[in-house]
C-alpha atoms as one frame of an Amber mdcrd trajectory, in Angstrom:
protein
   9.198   9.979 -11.579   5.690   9.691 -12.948   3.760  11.253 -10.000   5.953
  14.043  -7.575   3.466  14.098  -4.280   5.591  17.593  -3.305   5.304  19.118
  -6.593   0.983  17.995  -6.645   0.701  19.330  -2.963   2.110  22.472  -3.937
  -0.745  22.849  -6.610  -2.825  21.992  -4.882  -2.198  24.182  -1.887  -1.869
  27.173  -5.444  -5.173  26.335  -6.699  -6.981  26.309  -3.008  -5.294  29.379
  -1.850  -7.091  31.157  -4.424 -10.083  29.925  -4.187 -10.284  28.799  -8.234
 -12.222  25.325  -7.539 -12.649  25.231 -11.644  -9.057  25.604 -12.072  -8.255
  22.826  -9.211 -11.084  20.793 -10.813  -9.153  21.040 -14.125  -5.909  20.607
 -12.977  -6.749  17.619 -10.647  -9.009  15.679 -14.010  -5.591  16.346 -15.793
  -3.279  14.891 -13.595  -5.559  11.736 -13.361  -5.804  11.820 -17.026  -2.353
  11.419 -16.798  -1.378   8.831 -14.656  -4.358   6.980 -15.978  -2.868   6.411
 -19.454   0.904   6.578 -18.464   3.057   3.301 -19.456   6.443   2.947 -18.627
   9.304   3.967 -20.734  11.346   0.756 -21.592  13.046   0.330 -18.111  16.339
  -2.047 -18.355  17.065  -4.830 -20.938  18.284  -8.478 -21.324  21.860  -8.426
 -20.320  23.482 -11.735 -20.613  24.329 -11.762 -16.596  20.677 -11.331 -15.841
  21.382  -8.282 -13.412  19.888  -5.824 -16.589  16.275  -7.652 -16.435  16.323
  -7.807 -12.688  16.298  -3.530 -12.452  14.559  -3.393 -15.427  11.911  -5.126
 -13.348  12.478  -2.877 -10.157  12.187  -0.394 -11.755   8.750  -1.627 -13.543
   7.649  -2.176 -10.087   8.665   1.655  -8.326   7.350   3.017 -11.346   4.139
   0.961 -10.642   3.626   2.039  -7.181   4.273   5.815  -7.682   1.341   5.354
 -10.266  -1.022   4.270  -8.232   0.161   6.663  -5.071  -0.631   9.693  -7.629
  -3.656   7.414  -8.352  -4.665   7.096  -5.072  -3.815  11.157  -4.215  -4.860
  12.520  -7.004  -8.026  10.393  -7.605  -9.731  11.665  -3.982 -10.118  14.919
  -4.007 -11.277  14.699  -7.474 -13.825  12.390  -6.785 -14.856  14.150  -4.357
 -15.454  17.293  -6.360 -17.556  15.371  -8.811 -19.843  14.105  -5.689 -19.972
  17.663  -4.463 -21.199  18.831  -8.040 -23.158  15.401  -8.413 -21.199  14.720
 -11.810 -21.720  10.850 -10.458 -20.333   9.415 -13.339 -17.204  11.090 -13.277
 -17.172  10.483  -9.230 -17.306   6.348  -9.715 -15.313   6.376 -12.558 -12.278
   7.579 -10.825 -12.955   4.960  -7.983 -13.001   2.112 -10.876  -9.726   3.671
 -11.414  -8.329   3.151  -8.232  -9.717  -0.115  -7.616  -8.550  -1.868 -10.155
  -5.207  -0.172  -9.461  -5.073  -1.905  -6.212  -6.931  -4.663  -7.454  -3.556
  -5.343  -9.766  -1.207  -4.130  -7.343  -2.315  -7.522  -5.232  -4.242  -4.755
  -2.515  -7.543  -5.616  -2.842  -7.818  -7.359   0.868  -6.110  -4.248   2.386
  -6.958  -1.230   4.636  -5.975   0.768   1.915  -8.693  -0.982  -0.411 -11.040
  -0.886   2.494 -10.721   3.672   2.511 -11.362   3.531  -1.518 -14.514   1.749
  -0.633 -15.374   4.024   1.797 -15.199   6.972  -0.586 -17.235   4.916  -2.737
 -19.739   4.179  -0.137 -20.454   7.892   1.356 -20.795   8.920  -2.384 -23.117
   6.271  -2.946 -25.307   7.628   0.201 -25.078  11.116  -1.190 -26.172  10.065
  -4.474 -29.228   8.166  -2.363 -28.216   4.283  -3.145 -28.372   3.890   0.647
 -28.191  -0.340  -0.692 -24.909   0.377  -2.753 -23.631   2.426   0.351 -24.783
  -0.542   3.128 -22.598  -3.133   0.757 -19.257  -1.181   0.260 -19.812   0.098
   4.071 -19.905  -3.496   5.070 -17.064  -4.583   2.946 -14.877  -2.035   3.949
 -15.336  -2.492   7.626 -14.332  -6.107   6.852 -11.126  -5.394   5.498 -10.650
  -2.633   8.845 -11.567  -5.847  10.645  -8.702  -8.172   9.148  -6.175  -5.559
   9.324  -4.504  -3.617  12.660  -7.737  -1.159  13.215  -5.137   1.441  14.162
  -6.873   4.090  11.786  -9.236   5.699  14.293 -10.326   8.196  12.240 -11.187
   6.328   9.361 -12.755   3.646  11.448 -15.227   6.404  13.549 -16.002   7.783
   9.501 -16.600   4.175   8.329 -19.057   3.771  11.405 -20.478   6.750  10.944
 -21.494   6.041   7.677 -22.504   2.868   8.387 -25.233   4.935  11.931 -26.731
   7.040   8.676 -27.464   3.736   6.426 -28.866   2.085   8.979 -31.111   5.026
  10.166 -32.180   5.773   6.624 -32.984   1.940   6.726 -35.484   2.521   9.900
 -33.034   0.365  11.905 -32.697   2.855  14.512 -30.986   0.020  16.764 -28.147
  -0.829  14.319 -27.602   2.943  14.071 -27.566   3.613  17.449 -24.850   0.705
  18.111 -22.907   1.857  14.940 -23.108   5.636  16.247 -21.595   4.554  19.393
 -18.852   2.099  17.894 -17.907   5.634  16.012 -17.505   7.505  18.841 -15.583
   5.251  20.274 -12.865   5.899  17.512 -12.935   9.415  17.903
């Protein structure tokens, strides 16, 4: 197995025990590095009855999917630590990452794509592209829209950032209605 989430929480939980944000920082940019340039091992061959291919495929595909669920836990928290030390580069870099992940995992019209853009979006307010942030705010709460909405906290976070766009638009109307749609998530 590519990424172990039990193994990763447990340094994770190491690293913030003791405080060493560096040595998470490192460890986290690592990891990504990782799973970022990983390819499969040569999973299965051609047998002549055809069963050989089929797990070699399955096996393409599992191996696919724990990539991009290291992508996808891995790739947060980092990005997040880049926005926090305004390394913005290194923040939307690791959201390309995990787009296109789910872009080629056939998840790009998901809730799942919808909390990537999120990320995206409050970085893109704390970096001050309140435009960028109104765009991938909007687009996320789309996809919330199509799917079963059962996330309540991301939902009040997603209207929440949506309230601050808006006021730092001078639409105090849309941000009073989007402060209110949070709240009634919470």
């Amino acid at each position: 197995m590519l990424f172990d989430p039990t193994a990763f929480a447990e340094k994770m939980e190491t690293f913030t025990a003791a405080g060493d944000r560096a040595g998470l920082r490192e460890m986290l940019a690592a990891e990504f590095q990782k799973l970022d340039v990983s390819r499969p091992a040569l999973m299965g061959s051609c047998g002549c009855d055809g069963k050989s291919a089929c797990r070699g495929m399955e096996e393409e595909e599992a191996w696919q999917r724990n990539r991009l669920q290291g992508q996808l836990a891995v790739g947060t928290p980092l990005a997040r630590m880049y926005c926090e030390e305004q390394r913005w580069a290194e923040c939307f870099a690791v959201y390309d990452v995990q787009e296109q992940g789910l872009r080629a995992a056939g998840l790009a019209r998901t809730e799942l794509f919808g909390r990537v853009l999120l990320n995206r979006a409050y970085a893109s307010l704390e970096q001050g592209d309140v435009v960028t942030a109104q765009t991938l705010g909007e687009e996320a709460e789309g996809l919330f829209r199509r799917g079963d909405g059962e996330d309540r906290p991301t939902l009040a976070l997603l209207y929440d950032l949506l309230a601050a766009v808006y006021e730092k638009q001078g639409d105090g109307e849309r941000a009073a209605r989007a402060a209110e749609t949070a709240g009634t998530f919470r």
